[in-house]
Amino acid sequence: MSNRGRTKSDKKNRQILEAAIKLFVGSGYHNTSMDEIAASAGVSKQTIYSHFSNKQELFKSAVQSRRSDFLGAELALDTEAPPRDTLRKFATALLKLLLSEDVVRTRRVCDAEAESHPEVAAAYFSEGPEHTTRMLSAYLKKLHDSGQLTISNPDHAAIQLLYMLTGEAQMRALLNQPVWTDEQVMDYLDSSIEMFMRAYAAQ
Amino acid sequence: MSNRGRTKSDKKNRQILEAAIKLFVGSGYHNTSMDEIAASAGVSKQTIYSHFSNKQELFKSAVQSRRSDFLGAELALDTEAPPRDTLRKFATALLKLLLSEDVVRTRRVCDAEAESHPEVAAAYFSEGPEHTTRMLSAYLKKLHDSGQLTISNPDHAAIQLLYMLTGEAQMRALLNQPVWTDEQVMDYLDSSIEMFMRAYAAQ
DNA sequence: GTCTATATACAGATAGAC
DNA sequence: GTCTATCTGTATATAGAC
């Protein structure tokens, strides 16, 4: 009676997905075995195969279930506040997100599997960096339209700003290299935002 | 007699390294077996173990043997030509290098193994992006000293410029996403270099 | 639907002949 | 030094009981 209306146990499904994503992003796709996932999820291996047809399917579902977690809620771009303040808040929140263990490891797995699981990498790209770029571009266009800055190509400007702010830090994180201190980061972000404002100052 | 003065066959050593790097960067570390490497190198598996103590050692040696290939010779920064021209040439050559299959795949493997093989990732970082940043910073300092631009912090400026130019394209390549057309790329590079020159224009 | 037990393949690494 | 043959562990995936 308890399973009326559904064919599989939703609870176990969730358990499996959570264990899978944890192990996949922690150790990589090839380095994670179905046995480990079963043990970590507290179910038998056969139960996994009854929910997901094979390891590749499970990987896809697991990464997709995780993606929405990253659509950072704090990344809002406040159009009321002064651009400097808005951009500083945005950059700080974004960097914190991009440097978190979870995001770094998920990104590594998506990169590594980009050729064998193109849909996974494509989904990551469109809901991650591409989405952020679109948001930023729309914000910059508003700044242009309101005369606060002069930006003839907001798409280019958004890409310039985004990767200027995050590129180095993210590369260091992906390659597991020492990251800057908070003070250095703030210093760099501030000088980069100033540089951006100078380049696109209202005429 | 033919092996006098050396303990192992240099030729087979090279064969093994070449096969290993090809397979490692093509399929990733965990997805490449010693059997495949042996077959591709045209030697027996035991021969590999007589040259390299285990798979991890072989991986390290293979990636290190490959690294020097990437120290792009065409990345010179011409201090005589006008900055716009020098930067455009630099950006074009750098992007071509960063988007090549070899570099993309090597970078993916270094990222994926950054935690289990930290020395490999560290070497890639210092001889790759860090080296490029240092070169660019030194060039920008010269521009400042000669009065062509006003750059109070060349290290920051170098990072800003480098990732502004390459960040998006490289991310697309790593995630196996469609890259821009040559025309779009040139357009973006030009507008970014102009943006940089505006921000650091001589006072 | 879920479990235990197992089939089958292949991984990394070694033994021993030449 | 190099080979063929093999050991040992572990991977994905499946069979069959409950």
Coordinates of C-alpha atoms (C1' of nucleotides) in Angstrom, one line a residue:
Chain A
M1 CA 0.0 0.0 0.0
S2 CA 2.8 2.4 0.8
N3 CA 4.0 2.5 -2.7
R4 CA 0.7 3.1 -4.4
G5 CA 1.0 5.4 -7.4
R6 CA 4.7 5.0 -8.1
T7 CA 6.8 2.2 -9.4
K8 CA 10.0 2.7 -7.5
S9 CA 10.8 3.9 -4.0
D10 CA 11.4 7.6 -4.2
K11 CA 13.3 7.6 -1.0
K12 CA 15.9 5.1 -2.2
N13 CA 16.1 6.9 -5.5
R14 CA 17.1 10.1 -3.6
Q15 CA 19.5 8.1 -1.4
I16 CA 21.2 6.7 -4.5
L17 CA 21.5 10.1 -6.2
E18 CA 22.9 11.8 -3.2
A19 CA 25.5 9.1 -2.6
A20 CA 26.4 9.0 -6.3
I21 CA 26.9 12.7 -6.7
K22 CA 29.0 12.8 -3.5
L23 CA 31.3 10.1 -4.7
F24 CA 31.4 11.1 -8.4
V25 CA 32.4 14.7 -7.6
G26 CA 34.7 13.5 -4.9
S27 CA 36.7 10.9 -6.8
G28 CA 35.7 11.3 -10.4
Y29 CA 33.6 9.1 -12.7
H30 CA 36.0 6.3 -13.4
N31 CA 37.3 6.2 -9.8
T32 CA 33.9 5.6 -8.3
S33 CA 32.5 2.1 -8.3
M34 CA 28.9 1.0 -8.2
D35 CA 29.7 -1.0 -5.1
E36 CA 30.9 2.1 -3.3
I37 CA 27.7 4.0 -4.3
A38 CA 25.5 1.1 -3.1
A39 CA 27.3 1.0 0.2
S40 CA 27.2 4.7 0.7
A41 CA 23.5 4.8 -0.2
G42 CA 22.7 1.9 2.1
V43 CA 21.1 -0.1 -0.7
S44 CA 22.2 -3.1 -2.7
K45 CA 23.8 -2.8 -6.0
Q46 CA 20.9 -4.5 -7.8
T47 CA 18.6 -1.8 -6.4
I48 CA 20.7 0.8 -8.2
Y49 CA 20.4 -1.1 -11.4
S50 CA 16.6 -1.3 -10.9
H51 CA 16.5 2.5 -10.7
F52 CA 19.1 3.4 -13.3
S53 CA 20.0 1.3 -16.4
N54 CA 23.7 1.6 -16.0
K55 CA 26.6 3.7 -14.6
Q56 CA 26.5 6.3 -17.3
E57 CA 22.8 7.0 -16.8
L58 CA 23.3 7.2 -13.0
F59 CA 26.1 9.7 -13.6
K60 CA 24.0 11.9 -15.8
S61 CA 21.1 11.9 -13.4
A62 CA 23.3 12.6 -10.4
V63 CA 25.1 15.6 -12.0
Q64 CA 21.8 17.0 -13.2
S65 CA 20.2 16.6 -9.8
R66 CA 23.1 18.6 -8.4
R67 CA 23.2 21.4 -10.9
S68 CA 20.3 23.4 -9.6
D69 CA 22.1 23.7 -6.3
F70 CA 24.6 26.0 -7.9
L71 CA 22.2 28.6 -9.3
G72 CA 23.3 30.9 -6.6
A73 CA 20.5 32.8 -5.0
E74 CA 22.9 35.5 -3.7
L75 CA 24.1 36.4 -7.2
A76 CA 21.3 38.9 -7.7
L77 CA 22.5 42.2 -9.3
D78 CA 20.9 45.1 -7.5
T79 CA 20.0 47.8 -10.1
E80 CA 19.3 50.4 -7.4
A81 CA 22.6 50.5 -5.6
P82 CA 25.7 52.2 -7.1
P83 CA 27.3 50.0 -9.7
R84 CA 30.6 49.8 -7.7
D85 CA 28.7 48.3 -4.7
T86 CA 26.6 46.0 -6.8
L87 CA 29.5 44.7 -8.7
R88 CA 31.6 44.2 -5.6
K89 CA 28.9 42.3 -3.9
F90 CA 28.3 40.2 -7.0
A91 CA 32.0 39.4 -7.5
T92 CA 32.4 38.4 -3.9
A93 CA 29.4 36.1 -3.9
L94 CA 30.3 34.6 -7.3
L95 CA 33.9 33.9 -6.3
K96 CA 32.8 32.3 -3.0
L97 CA 30.6 30.0 -5.0
L98 CA 33.1 29.2 -7.7
L99 CA 35.8 28.4 -5.2
S100 CA 33.7 26.0 -3.0
E101 CA 34.8 22.4 -3.0
D102 CA 31.5 21.2 -4.4
V103 CA 31.6 23.5 -7.5
V104 CA 35.3 22.9 -8.2
R105 CA 34.9 19.2 -8.1
T106 CA 31.7 19.2 -10.1
R107 CA 33.4 21.3 -12.7
R108 CA 36.4 19.0 -12.8
V109 CA 34.2 16.0 -13.4
C110 CA 32.2 17.8 -16.1
D111 CA 35.4 18.8 -17.8
A112 CA 36.9 15.3 -17.6
E113 CA 33.8 13.7 -19.0
A114 CA 33.0 16.5 -21.5
E115 CA 33.7 14.2 -24.5
S116 CA 32.1 11.0 -23.3
H117 CA 29.1 12.8 -21.7
P118 CA 28.5 15.9 -23.8
E119 CA 25.0 16.5 -22.5
V120 CA 26.3 16.7 -18.9
A121 CA 28.9 19.3 -19.8
A122 CA 26.5 21.2 -22.0
A123 CA 23.9 21.5 -19.2
Y124 CA 26.6 22.6 -16.8
F125 CA 27.8 25.3 -19.2
S126 CA 24.3 26.7 -20.0
E127 CA 23.1 26.8 -16.4
G128 CA 26.4 27.9 -15.0
P129 CA 28.7 30.3 -16.8
E130 CA 26.4 31.1 -19.7
H131 CA 23.6 31.9 -17.3
T132 CA 25.8 34.2 -15.3
T133 CA 27.0 35.9 -18.4
R134 CA 23.5 36.6 -19.6
M135 CA 22.5 38.0 -16.2
L136 CA 25.6 40.2 -16.1
S137 CA 25.1 41.4 -19.7
A138 CA 21.5 42.4 -19.0
Y139 CA 22.6 44.4 -15.9
L140 CA 25.3 46.1 -17.9
K141 CA 22.9 47.0 -20.6
K142 CA 20.7 48.7 -18.0
L143 CA 23.7 50.7 -16.8
H144 CA 24.2 51.8 -20.3
D145 CA 20.6 52.7 -20.9
S146 CA 20.5 54.7 -17.7
G147 CA 23.6 56.6 -18.7
Q148 CA 25.7 55.4 -15.8
L149 CA 28.2 53.8 -18.1
T150 CA 28.8 53.7 -21.9
I151 CA 28.8 50.1 -23.1
S152 CA 28.3 49.6 -26.8
N153 CA 28.5 45.8 -26.6
P154 CA 27.2 44.5 -23.2
D155 CA 27.8 40.9 -24.2
H156 CA 31.5 41.5 -24.7
A157 CA 31.7 43.6 -21.6
A158 CA 30.0 40.9 -19.5
I159 CA 32.5 38.3 -20.6
Q160 CA 35.4 40.6 -20.1
L161 CA 34.3 41.5 -16.6
L162 CA 33.3 38.0 -15.6
Y163 CA 36.6 36.3 -16.5
M164 CA 38.7 39.2 -15.4
L165 CA 37.1 38.8 -12.0
T166 CA 37.1 35.0 -11.7
G167 CA 39.5 33.5 -14.2
E168 CA 42.7 33.3 -12.2
A169 CA 41.1 32.2 -9.0
Q170 CA 39.1 29.5 -10.7
M171 CA 42.1 28.2 -12.6
R172 CA 44.1 28.0 -9.3
A173 CA 41.2 26.1 -7.7
L174 CA 40.8 23.7 -10.6
L175 CA 44.6 22.9 -10.6
N176 CA 44.6 22.7 -6.8
Q177 CA 47.1 25.6 -6.5
P178 CA 47.3 27.9 -3.5
V179 CA 44.6 30.5 -3.6
W180 CA 45.1 34.1 -2.5
T181 CA 44.3 35.4 0.9
D182 CA 40.9 37.1 1.4
E183 CA 42.7 40.5 1.5
Q184 CA 44.5 39.9 -1.8
V185 CA 41.3 38.8 -3.4
M186 CA 39.4 41.9 -2.2
D187 CA 42.3 44.1 -3.4
Y188 CA 42.3 42.5 -6.8
L189 CA 38.5 42.6 -7.2
D190 CA 38.4 46.3 -6.2
S191 CA 41.1 47.2 -8.6
S192 CA 39.5 45.2 -11.4
I193 CA 36.1 46.8 -10.9
E194 CA 37.8 50.2 -10.9
M195 CA 39.6 49.3 -14.1
F196 CA 36.3 48.2 -15.7
M197 CA 34.5 51.4 -14.7
R198 CA 37.3 53.5 -16.1
A199 CA 37.2 51.6 -19.4
Y200 CA 33.4 52.1 -19.7
A201 CA 33.0 55.4 -18.0
A202 CA 30.1 57.5 -19.2
Q203 CA 31.2 59.9 -21.9
Chain B
M1 CA 77.6 -3.4 -27.3
S2 CA 74.8 -1.2 -28.6
N3 CA 73.6 -0.4 -25.1
R4 CA 77.0 0.5 -23.6
G5 CA 76.8 3.4 -21.2
R6 CA 73.1 3.2 -20.5
T7 CA 71.0 0.8 -18.5
K8 CA 67.8 0.9 -20.4
S9 CA 66.8 1.3 -24.0
D10 CA 66.3 5.0 -24.7
K11 CA 64.3 4.3 -27.7
K12 CA 61.8 2.1 -26.0
N13 CA 61.7 4.6 -23.2
R14 CA 60.6 7.3 -25.7
Q15 CA 58.1 5.0 -27.3
I16 CA 56.5 4.3 -23.9
L17 CA 56.3 7.9 -23.0
E18 CA 54.8 8.9 -26.3
A19 CA 52.2 6.2 -26.2
A20 CA 51.4 7.0 -22.6
I21 CA 50.9 10.7 -23.1
K22 CA 48.8 10.1 -26.1
L23 CA 46.5 7.8 -24.3
F24 CA 46.5 9.6 -21.0
V25 CA 45.5 12.9 -22.5
G26 CA 43.1 11.2 -24.9
S27 CA 41.2 9.1 -22.4
G28 CA 42.2 10.3 -19.0
Y29 CA 44.3 8.6 -16.3
H30 CA 41.9 6.1 -15.0
N31 CA 40.5 5.2 -18.4
T32 CA 43.9 4.2 -19.7
S33 CA 45.3 0.8 -19.0
M34 CA 48.9 -0.3 -18.9
D35 CA 47.9 -3.0 -21.4
E36 CA 46.8 -0.3 -23.9
I37 CA 50.0 1.7 -23.4
A38 CA 52.1 -1.4 -23.9
A39 CA 50.2 -2.3 -27.1
S40 CA 50.4 1.2 -28.4
A41 CA 54.1 1.5 -27.6
G42 CA 54.8 -1.8 -29.2
V43 CA 56.5 -3.3 -26.1
S44 CA 55.4 -5.7 -23.5
K45 CA 53.8 -4.6 -20.2
Q46 CA 56.8 -5.9 -18.2
T47 CA 59.1 -3.7 -20.2
I48 CA 57.1 -0.7 -19.1
Y49 CA 57.5 -1.8 -15.5
S50 CA 61.2 -2.2 -16.0
H51 CA 61.4 1.5 -17.0
F52 CA 58.8 3.0 -14.6
S53 CA 58.0 1.7 -11.2
N54 CA 54.2 2.0 -11.5
K55 CA 51.4 3.7 -13.3
Q56 CA 51.5 6.9 -11.3
E57 CA 55.2 7.3 -12.0
L58 CA 54.6 6.8 -15.7
F59 CA 51.8 9.3 -15.7
K60 CA 54.0 11.9 -14.0
S61 CA 56.9 11.3 -16.4
A62 CA 54.6 11.4 -19.4
V63 CA 52.9 14.7 -18.5
Q64 CA 56.2 16.3 -17.7
S65 CA 57.8 15.2 -20.9
R66 CA 54.9 16.8 -22.7
R67 CA 54.9 20.1 -20.9
S68 CA 57.8 21.7 -22.6
D69 CA 56.0 21.3 -25.9
F70 CA 53.6 24.0 -24.8
L71 CA 56.1 26.7 -23.9
G72 CA 54.9 28.5 -27.0
A73 CA 57.7 29.9 -29.0
E74 CA 55.4 32.3 -30.8
L75 CA 54.3 34.0 -27.5
A76 CA 57.1 36.5 -27.6
L77 CA 56.0 40.0 -26.7
D78 CA 57.5 42.5 -29.1
T79 CA 58.5 45.6 -27.2
E80 CA 59.3 47.6 -30.3
A81 CA 55.9 47.4 -32.1
P82 CA 52.9 49.5 -31.0
P83 CA 51.2 47.9 -28.0
R84 CA 48.0 47.3 -29.9
D85 CA 49.8 45.2 -32.5
T86 CA 51.9 43.3 -30.0
L87 CA 48.9 42.5 -27.9
R88 CA 46.8 41.4 -30.8
K89 CA 49.6 39.1 -32.0
F90 CA 50.1 37.7 -28.5
A91 CA 46.4 37.1 -27.9
T92 CA 45.9 35.4 -31.2
A93 CA 48.9 33.0 -30.7
L94 CA 48.0 32.3 -27.1
L95 CA 44.4 31.5 -28.0
K96 CA 45.4 29.2 -30.7
L97 CA 47.7 27.4 -28.3
L98 CA 45.1 27.2 -25.6
L99 CA 42.4 25.9 -27.9
S100 CA 44.5 23.1 -29.4
E101 CA 43.3 19.6 -28.7
D102 CA 46.6 18.7 -27.0
V103 CA 46.5 21.5 -24.6
V104 CA 42.9 21.2 -23.8
R105 CA 43.2 17.5 -23.1
T106 CA 46.4 17.8 -21.1
R107 CA 44.7 20.5 -19.0
R108 CA 41.7 18.3 -18.4
V109 CA 43.9 15.5 -17.1
C110 CA 45.9 17.8 -14.9
D111 CA 42.6 19.2 -13.4
A112 CA 41.1 15.8 -12.9
E113 CA 44.2 14.5 -11.2
A114 CA 45.0 17.7 -9.3
E115 CA 44.3 16.2 -6.0
S116 CA 45.9 12.7 -6.5
H117 CA 48.9 14.1 -8.4
P118 CA 49.5 17.6 -7.0
E119 CA 53.1 17.8 -8.4
V120 CA 51.8 17.3 -11.9
A121 CA 49.2 20.0 -11.6
A122 CA 51.7 22.3 -9.9
A123 CA 54.2 21.9 -12.7
Y124 CA 51.5 22.6 -15.3
F125 CA 50.4 25.7 -13.5
S126 CA 53.9 27.2 -13.0
E127 CA 55.1 26.5 -16.5
G128 CA 51.8 27.4 -18.1
P129 CA 49.5 30.1 -16.9
E130 CA 51.9 31.5 -14.2
H131 CA 54.7 31.7 -16.7
T132 CA 52.5 33.5 -19.2
T133 CA 51.3 35.9 -16.5
R134 CA 54.9 36.8 -15.5
M135 CA 55.8 37.5 -19.1
L136 CA 52.8 39.7 -19.7
S137 CA 53.4 41.5 -16.4
A138 CA 57.0 42.3 -17.3
Y139 CA 55.8 43.6 -20.7
L140 CA 53.1 45.8 -19.2
K141 CA 55.7 47.2 -16.7
K142 CA 57.8 48.2 -19.7
L143 CA 54.9 50.0 -21.2
H144 CA 54.4 51.8 -18.0
D145 CA 58.0 52.8 -17.6
S146 CA 58.2 54.1 -21.2
G147 CA 55.1 56.2 -20.6
Q148 CA 52.9 54.4 -23.2
L149 CA 50.4 53.3 -20.6
T150 CA 49.8 54.1 -16.9
I151 CA 49.7 50.9 -15.0
S152 CA 50.3 51.1 -11.2
N153 CA 50.0 47.4 -10.6
P154 CA 51.3 45.3 -13.6
D155 CA 50.6 42.0 -11.9
H156 CA 46.9 42.8 -11.5
A157 CA 46.8 44.2 -15.0
A158 CA 48.4 41.1 -16.5
I159 CA 45.9 38.8 -14.8
Q160 CA 43.0 41.0 -15.9
L161 CA 44.1 41.1 -19.5
L162 CA 45.1 37.4 -19.7
Y163 CA 41.8 36.0 -18.4
M164 CA 39.7 38.7 -20.1
L165 CA 41.2 37.5 -23.4
T166 CA 41.2 33.8 -22.9
G167 CA 38.8 32.9 -20.1
E168 CA 35.6 32.3 -22.0
A169 CA 37.2 30.5 -24.9
Q170 CA 39.1 28.2 -22.7
M171 CA 36.1 27.4 -20.6
R172 CA 34.2 26.5 -23.7
A173 CA 37.0 24.3 -24.9
L174 CA 37.3 22.5 -21.6
L175 CA 33.6 21.9 -21.4
N176 CA 33.6 20.8 -25.1
Q177 CA 31.1 23.6 -26.0
P178 CA 30.9 25.2 -29.4
V179 CA 33.7 27.8 -29.9
W180 CA 33.2 31.1 -31.6
T181 CA 34.0 31.6 -35.3
D182 CA 37.4 33.1 -36.1
E183 CA 35.7 36.4 -37.0
Q184 CA 33.9 36.5 -33.7
V185 CA 37.1 35.8 -31.8
M186 CA 39.0 38.5 -33.6
D187 CA 36.2 40.9 -32.9
Y188 CA 36.2 40.1 -29.3
L189 CA 39.9 40.3 -28.9
D190 CA 40.1 43.6 -30.6
S191 CA 37.4 45.1 -28.5
S192 CA 39.0 43.7 -25.3
I193 CA 42.4 45.1 -26.2
E194 CA 40.8 48.5 -26.8
M195 CA 39.0 48.3 -23.5
F196 CA 42.3 47.5 -21.8
M197 CA 44.1 50.4 -23.5
R198 CA 41.3 52.8 -22.5
A199 CA 41.4 51.7 -18.8
Y200 CA 45.2 52.1 -18.6
A201 CA 45.6 55.0 -21.0
A202 CA 48.6 57.2 -20.3
Q203 CA 47.6 60.1 -18.2
Chain C
dG1 C1' 11.4 -4.2 -5.1
dT2 C1' 15.0 -5.6 -2.8
dC3 C1' 18.4 -8.5 -1.4
dT4 C1' 22.7 -12.2 -1.6
dA5 C1' 25.5 -14.6 -4.6
dT6 C1' 27.7 -14.9 -8.9
dA7 C1' 29.2 -14.4 -13.9
dT8 C1' 32.4 -12.3 -16.7
dA9 C1' 35.9 -9.1 -18.0
dC10 C1' 39.8 -6.5 -17.2
dA11 C1' 42.7 -3.8 -14.2
dG12 C1' 47.7 -3.4 -12.1
dA13 C1' 51.4 -5.8 -11.1
dT14 C1' 54.7 -10.1 -10.9
dA15 C1' 57.3 -14.7 -12.2
dG16 C1' 60.3 -16.9 -14.8
dA17 C1' 62.2 -18.3 -19.5
dC18 C1' 65.5 -16.5 -22.9
Chain D
dG1 C1' 66.2 -6.2 -21.0
dT2 C1' 62.6 -8.1 -22.9
dC3 C1' 59.2 -11.3 -23.6
dT4 C1' 54.9 -14.7 -22.5
dA5 C1' 52.1 -16.4 -19.1
dT6 C1' 50.0 -15.7 -14.8
dC7 C1' 48.5 -14.0 -10.1
dT8 C1' 45.2 -11.3 -7.6
dG9 C1' 42.0 -7.9 -6.9
dT10 C1' 38.1 -5.4 -8.3
dA11 C1' 35.0 -3.6 -11.9
dT12 C1' 30.2 -3.7 -14.2
dA13 C1' 26.4 -6.1 -14.6
dT14 C1' 23.2 -10.2 -13.9
dA15 C1' 20.6 -14.5 -11.8
dG16 C1' 17.5 -16.1 -8.7
dA17 C1' 15.5 -16.3 -3.9
dC18 C1' 12.2 -13.8 -1.0

